Coordinates of C-alpha atoms and ligand atoms in Angstrom, one line a residue:
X777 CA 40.4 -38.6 -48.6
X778 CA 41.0 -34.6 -48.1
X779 CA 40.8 -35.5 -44.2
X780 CA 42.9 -38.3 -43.8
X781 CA 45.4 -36.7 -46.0
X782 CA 44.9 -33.5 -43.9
X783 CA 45.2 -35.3 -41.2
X784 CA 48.8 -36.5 -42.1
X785 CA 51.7 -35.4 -40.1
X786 CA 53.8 -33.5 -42.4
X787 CA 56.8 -30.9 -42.8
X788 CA 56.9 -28.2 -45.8
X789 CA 60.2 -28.0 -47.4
X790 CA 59.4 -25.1 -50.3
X791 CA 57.1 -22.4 -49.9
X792 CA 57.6 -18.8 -50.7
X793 CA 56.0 -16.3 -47.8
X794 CA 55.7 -13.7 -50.5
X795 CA 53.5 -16.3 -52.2
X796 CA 51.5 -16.5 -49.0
X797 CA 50.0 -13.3 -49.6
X798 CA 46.1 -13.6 -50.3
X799 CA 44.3 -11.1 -52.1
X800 CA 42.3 -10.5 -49.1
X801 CA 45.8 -9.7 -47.4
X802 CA 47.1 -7.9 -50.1
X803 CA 44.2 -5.4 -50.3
X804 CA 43.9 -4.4 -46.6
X805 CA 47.4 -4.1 -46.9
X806 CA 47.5 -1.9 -49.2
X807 CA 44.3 0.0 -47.7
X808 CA 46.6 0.5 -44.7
X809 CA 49.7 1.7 -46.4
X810 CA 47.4 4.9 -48.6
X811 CA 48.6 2.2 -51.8
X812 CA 47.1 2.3 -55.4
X813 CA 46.3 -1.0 -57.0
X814 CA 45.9 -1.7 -60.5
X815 CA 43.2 -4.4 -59.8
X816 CA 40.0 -3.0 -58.5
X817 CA 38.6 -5.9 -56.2
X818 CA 40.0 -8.8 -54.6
X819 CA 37.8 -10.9 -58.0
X820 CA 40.0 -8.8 -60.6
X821 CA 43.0 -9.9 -58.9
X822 CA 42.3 -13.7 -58.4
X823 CA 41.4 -13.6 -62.1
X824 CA 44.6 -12.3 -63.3
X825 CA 46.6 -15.5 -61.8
X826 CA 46.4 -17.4 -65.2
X827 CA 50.4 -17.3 -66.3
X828 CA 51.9 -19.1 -69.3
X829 CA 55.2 -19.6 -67.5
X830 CA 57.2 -18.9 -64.7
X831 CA 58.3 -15.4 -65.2
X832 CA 54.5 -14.4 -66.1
X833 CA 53.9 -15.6 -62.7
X834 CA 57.3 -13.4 -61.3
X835 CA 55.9 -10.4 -62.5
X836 CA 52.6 -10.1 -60.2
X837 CA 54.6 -11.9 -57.5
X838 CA 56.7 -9.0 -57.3
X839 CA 54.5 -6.7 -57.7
X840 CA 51.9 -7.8 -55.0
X841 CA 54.9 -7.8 -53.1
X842 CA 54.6 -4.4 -52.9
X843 CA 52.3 -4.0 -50.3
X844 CA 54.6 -5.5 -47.7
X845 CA 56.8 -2.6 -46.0
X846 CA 56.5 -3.2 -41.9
X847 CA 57.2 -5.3 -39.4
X848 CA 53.5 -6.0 -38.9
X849 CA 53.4 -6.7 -42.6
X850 CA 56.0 -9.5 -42.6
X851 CA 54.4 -10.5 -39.2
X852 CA 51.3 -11.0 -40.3
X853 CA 51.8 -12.6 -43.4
X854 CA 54.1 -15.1 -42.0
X855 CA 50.7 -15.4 -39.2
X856 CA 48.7 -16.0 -41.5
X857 CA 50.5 -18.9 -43.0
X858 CA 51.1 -20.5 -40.4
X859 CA 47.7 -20.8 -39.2
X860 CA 47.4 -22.7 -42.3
X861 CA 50.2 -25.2 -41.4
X862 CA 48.5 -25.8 -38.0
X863 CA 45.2 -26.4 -39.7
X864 CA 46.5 -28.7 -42.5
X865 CA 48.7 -30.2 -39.6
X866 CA 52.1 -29.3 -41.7
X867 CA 54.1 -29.6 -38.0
X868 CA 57.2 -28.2 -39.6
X869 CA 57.8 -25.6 -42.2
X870 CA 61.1 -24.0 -43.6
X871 CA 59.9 -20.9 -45.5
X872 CA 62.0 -19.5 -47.9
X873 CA 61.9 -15.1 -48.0
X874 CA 63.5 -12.8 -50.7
X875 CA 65.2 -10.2 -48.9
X876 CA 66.0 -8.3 -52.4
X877 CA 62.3 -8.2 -53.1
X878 CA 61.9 -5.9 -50.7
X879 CA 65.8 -4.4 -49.4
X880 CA 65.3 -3.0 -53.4
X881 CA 62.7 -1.1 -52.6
X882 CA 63.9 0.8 -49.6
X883 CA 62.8 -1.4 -46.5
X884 CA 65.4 -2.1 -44.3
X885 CA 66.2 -5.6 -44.3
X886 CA 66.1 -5.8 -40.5
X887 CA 62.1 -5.0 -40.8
X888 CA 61.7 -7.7 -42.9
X889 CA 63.5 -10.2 -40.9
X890 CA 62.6 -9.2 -37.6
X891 CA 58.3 -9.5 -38.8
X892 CA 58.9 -12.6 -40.4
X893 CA 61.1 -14.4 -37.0
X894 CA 58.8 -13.0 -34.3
X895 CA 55.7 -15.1 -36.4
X896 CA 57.4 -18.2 -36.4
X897 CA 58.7 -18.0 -33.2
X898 CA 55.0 -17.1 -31.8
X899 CA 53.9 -19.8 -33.9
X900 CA 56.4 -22.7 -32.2
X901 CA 55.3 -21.3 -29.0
X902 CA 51.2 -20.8 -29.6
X903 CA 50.5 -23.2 -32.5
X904 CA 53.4 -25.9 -31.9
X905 CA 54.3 -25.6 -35.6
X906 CA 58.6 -25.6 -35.7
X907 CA 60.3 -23.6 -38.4
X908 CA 63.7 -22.9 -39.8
X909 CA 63.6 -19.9 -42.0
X910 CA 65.6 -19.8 -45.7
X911 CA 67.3 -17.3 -47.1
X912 CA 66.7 -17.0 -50.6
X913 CA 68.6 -14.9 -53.5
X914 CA 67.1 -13.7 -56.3
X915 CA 69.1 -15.4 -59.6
X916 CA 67.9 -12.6 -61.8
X917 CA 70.0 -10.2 -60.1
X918 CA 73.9 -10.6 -60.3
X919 CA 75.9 -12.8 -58.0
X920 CA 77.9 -9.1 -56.4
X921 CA 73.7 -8.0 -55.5
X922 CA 73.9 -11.5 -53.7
X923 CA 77.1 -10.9 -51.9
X924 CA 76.0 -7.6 -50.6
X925 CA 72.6 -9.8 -48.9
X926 CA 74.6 -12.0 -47.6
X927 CA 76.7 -9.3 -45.7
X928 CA 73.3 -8.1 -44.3
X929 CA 72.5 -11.6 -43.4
X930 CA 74.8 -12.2 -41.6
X931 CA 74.6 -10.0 -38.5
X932 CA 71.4 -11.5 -38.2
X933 CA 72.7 -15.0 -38.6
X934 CA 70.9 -16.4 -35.7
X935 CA 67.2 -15.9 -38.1
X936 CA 68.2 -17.5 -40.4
X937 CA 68.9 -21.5 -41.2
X938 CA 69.7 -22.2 -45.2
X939 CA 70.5 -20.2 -48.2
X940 CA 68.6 -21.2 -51.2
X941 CA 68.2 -19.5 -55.0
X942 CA 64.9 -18.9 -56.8
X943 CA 63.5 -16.5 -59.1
X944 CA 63.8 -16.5 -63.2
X945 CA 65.6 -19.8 -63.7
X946 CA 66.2 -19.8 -67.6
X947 CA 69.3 -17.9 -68.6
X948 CA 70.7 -18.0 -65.2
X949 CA 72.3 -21.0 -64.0
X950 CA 73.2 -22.1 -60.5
X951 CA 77.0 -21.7 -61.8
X952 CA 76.6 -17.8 -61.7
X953 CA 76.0 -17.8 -57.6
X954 CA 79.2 -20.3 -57.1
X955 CA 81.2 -18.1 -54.7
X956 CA 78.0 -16.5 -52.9
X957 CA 77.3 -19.8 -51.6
X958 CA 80.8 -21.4 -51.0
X959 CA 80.9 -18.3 -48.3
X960 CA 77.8 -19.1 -47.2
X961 CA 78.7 -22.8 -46.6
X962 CA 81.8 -21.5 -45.3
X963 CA 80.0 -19.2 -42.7
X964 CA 77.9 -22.4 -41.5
X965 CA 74.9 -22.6 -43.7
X966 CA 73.7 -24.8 -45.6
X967 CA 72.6 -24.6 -49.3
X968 CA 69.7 -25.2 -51.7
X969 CA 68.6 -24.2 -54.8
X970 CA 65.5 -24.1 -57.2
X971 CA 66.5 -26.2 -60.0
X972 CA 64.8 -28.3 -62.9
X973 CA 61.6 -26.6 -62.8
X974 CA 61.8 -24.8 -66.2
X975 CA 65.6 -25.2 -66.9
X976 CA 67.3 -28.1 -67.9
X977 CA 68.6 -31.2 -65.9
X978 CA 72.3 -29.4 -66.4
X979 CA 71.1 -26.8 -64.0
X980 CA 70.7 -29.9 -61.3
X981 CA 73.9 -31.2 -61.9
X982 CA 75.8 -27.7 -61.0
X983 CA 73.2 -27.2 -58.0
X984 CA 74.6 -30.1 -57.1
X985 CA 78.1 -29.9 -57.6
X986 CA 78.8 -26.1 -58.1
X987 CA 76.8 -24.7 -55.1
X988 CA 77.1 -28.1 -52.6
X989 CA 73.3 -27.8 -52.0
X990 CA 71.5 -30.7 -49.6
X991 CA 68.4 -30.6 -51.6
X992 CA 66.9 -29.8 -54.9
X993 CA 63.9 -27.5 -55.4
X994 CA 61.8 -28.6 -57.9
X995 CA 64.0 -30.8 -59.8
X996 CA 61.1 -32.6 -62.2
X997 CA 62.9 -32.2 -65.0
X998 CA 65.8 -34.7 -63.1
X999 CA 63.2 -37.3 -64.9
X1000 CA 65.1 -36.4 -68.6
X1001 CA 68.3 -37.9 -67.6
X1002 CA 68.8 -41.5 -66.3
X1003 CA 72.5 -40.5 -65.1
X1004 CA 71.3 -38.3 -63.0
X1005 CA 68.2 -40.2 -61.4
X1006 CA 71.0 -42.7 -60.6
X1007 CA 73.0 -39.6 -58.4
X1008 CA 69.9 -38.3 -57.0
X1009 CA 68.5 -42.3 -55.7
X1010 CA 72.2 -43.1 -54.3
X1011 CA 72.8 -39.8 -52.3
X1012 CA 68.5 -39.7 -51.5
X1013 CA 69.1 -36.0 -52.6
X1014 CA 65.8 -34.9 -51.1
X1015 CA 63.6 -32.8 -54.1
X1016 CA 61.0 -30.3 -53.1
X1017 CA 58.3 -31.1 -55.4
X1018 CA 54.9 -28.9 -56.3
X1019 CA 52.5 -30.1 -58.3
X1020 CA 49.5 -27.8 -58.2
X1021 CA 52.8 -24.8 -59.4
X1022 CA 53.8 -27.0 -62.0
X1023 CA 50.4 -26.9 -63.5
X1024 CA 49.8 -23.7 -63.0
X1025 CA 52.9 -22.6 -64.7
X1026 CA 52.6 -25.0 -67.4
X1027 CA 55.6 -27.2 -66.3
X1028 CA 53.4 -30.2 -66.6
X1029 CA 50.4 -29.5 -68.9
X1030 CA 48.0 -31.7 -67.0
X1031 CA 48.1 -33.1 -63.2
X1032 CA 47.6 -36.6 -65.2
X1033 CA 51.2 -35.7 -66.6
X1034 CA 52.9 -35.5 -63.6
X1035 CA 56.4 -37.6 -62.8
X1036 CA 56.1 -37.4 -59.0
X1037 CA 54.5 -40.9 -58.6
X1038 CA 57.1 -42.5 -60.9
X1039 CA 60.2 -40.7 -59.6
X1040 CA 59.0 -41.9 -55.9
X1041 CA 58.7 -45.2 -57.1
X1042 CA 62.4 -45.2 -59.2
X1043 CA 63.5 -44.3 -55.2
X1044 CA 63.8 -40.4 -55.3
X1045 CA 63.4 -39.0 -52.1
X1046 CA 60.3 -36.8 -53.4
X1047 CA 58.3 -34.5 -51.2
X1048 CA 55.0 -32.4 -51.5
X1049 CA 54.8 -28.6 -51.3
X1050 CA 52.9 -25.6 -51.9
X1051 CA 55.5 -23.0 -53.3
X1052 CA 53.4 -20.5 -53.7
X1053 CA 50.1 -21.1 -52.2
X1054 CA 47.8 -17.9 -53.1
X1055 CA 48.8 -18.1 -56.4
X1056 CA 48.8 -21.5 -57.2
X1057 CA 45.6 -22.6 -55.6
X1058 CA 45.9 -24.3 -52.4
X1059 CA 48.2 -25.4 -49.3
X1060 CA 49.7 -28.7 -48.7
X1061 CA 46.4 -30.9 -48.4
X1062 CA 45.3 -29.6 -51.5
X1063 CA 48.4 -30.6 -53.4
X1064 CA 48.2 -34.0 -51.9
X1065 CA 44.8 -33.7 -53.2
X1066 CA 45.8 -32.9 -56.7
X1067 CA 47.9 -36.1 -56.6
X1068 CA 45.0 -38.2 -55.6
X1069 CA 42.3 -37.2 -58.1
X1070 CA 45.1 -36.3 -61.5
X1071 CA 47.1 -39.1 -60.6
X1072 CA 45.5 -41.8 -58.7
X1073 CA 47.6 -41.3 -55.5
X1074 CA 47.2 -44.2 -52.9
X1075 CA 47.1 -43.1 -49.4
X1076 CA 50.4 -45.1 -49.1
X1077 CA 52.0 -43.6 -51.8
X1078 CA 50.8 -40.1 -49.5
X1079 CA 52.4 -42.0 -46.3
X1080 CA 55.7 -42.4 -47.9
X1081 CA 55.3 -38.5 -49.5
X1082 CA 54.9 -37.5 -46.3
X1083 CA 57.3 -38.9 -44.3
X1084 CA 60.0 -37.7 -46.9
X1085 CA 59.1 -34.5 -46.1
X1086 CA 59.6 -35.6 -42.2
X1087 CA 63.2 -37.6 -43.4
X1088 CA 64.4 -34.1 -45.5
X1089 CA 64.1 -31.3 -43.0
X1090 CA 67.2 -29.3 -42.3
X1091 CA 66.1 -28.3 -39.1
X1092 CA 65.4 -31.7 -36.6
Ligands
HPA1073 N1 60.4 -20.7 -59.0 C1 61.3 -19.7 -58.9 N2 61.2 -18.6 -58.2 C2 60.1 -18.5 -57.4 C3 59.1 -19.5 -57.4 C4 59.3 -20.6 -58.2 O1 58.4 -21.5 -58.3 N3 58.2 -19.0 -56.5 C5 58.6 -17.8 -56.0 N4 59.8 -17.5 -56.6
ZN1074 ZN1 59.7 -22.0 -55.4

């Protein structure tokens, strides 16, 4: 099953570069930049990815993120990823990056734009994978931190394809980033926004109606309220769904738990992702895999999955 579900032509619609970042990567990283680590081995950092929640998960996110400060950084992370995609044919991917994540610590935001571009567009030309690169902001921070990324953005507006929202959900609802992304939309780009993983179905309702976002990220917890499975099925609201990051931070307690097969069969436009894929324990084949040993996934079942993913890309 792994190869035939490999094997599937598919598009990733929610996947984090910063999430990308492997041990390995991270320590020769950090051997090139002169930085200390708190772990001492590539081991003693894999084994500190066991997180009770989302935020736990945030914390060494960020602070692995620290490693990244060139051009060659951002380029070869976004490489490296999308060597994956080629191997695990994903033919299309639209990353997400969080500019503040590293603008906050003193890299220009032009080096981390310019690293991440020049890999995918070397990887439509060498590895035939197509891209369309989101801009993400971070909801912890206010919505004037946001404003003052999107002014950054937007000389380099050509690099760019989306604006999306991640980060601590709880406590900060979409509502809070309402004029950020009405100029967005008004400057061209289309929205989308992490919503429903840990917070509550309300948060999908003012993604939808407060930010005018095309697609949900996440969005499991849309299962809680009938009204709104109606809205999603009628529009086909595309959601970015990832199971093996819901386990891992406890969204779903168990794989045999997970809504995705019923909310595909109640006629949500579901899709399969890897969010944050060195962290969460595999790519896109191995969350497809997840599905077919926790939940009994049929390789039709997959075929539709898949060719949401196809159906909800931005980029065409
Ligand atoms: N949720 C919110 N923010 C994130 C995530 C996530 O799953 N991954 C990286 N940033
Ligand atoms: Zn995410």
């Amino acid at each position: 099953m792994y190869d035939w579900l490999n094997a599937l032509p598919k598009a990733e619609l929610h996947l984090h570069l910063e999430g990308t970042l492997e041990p390995e990567l991270l320590f020769k990283l950090a051997e090139r930049h002169g930085v200390a680590l708190p772990w001492g081995d590539v081991e003693a950092l894999r084994a500190a990815y066991n997180f009770g929640n989302l935020q736990e998960f945030l914390d060494l996110y960020y602070a692995g993120a620290d490693v990244l400060r060139t051009e060659q950084d951002f380029y070869d992370l976004t490489w490296a990823y999308l060597q994956k995609c080629k191997e695990q044919n994903v033919i299309h991917t639209e990353p997400f990056f969080d500019p503040q994540t590293h603008t906050d610590r003193g890299i220009p935001f032009e080096v981390v734009v310019r690293g991440i571009t020049q890999a995918l567009s070397d990887g439509e030309r060498q590895l035939g994978v197509t891209s369309g690169l989101i801009l993400s902001f971070l909801r912890h921070l206010s919505e004037d931190a946001a404003q003052a990324t999107l002014d950054q953005a937007l000389p380099f507006r050509d690099h760019f394809v989306a604006v999306g929202l991640d980060s601590s959900e709880k406590g900060h609802p979409p509502s809070k980033f309402k004029r950020v992304f009405a100029r967005a939309r008004a400057e061209g780009f289309p929205a989308v926004a992490h919503a429903g993983e840990e917070g509550p179905p309300e948060y999908i309702w003012e993604a939808l109606d407060q930010l005018g976002v095309v697609r949900i990220d996440h969005g499991v917890r849309a299962f809680e309220d009938e009204r709104l499975m109606d809205r999603l099925v009628d529009q086909q609201i595309p959601l970015t769904v990832c199971p093996l990051s819901n386990t891992k931070l406890c969204v779903f307690d168990d794989m045999s738990q997970h809504t995705i097969l019923k909310m595909l069969d109640r006629g949500l436009k579901v899709t399969v992702n890897s969010d944050d894929p060195a962290y969460f324990g595999g790519y896109v084949t191995e969350n497809f895999m997840a599905l077919h040993e926790g939940l009994g996934m049929t390789q039709a079942q997959a075929q539709r999955l898949a060719q949401n993913s196809l159906d909800a890309r931005l980029v065409k």
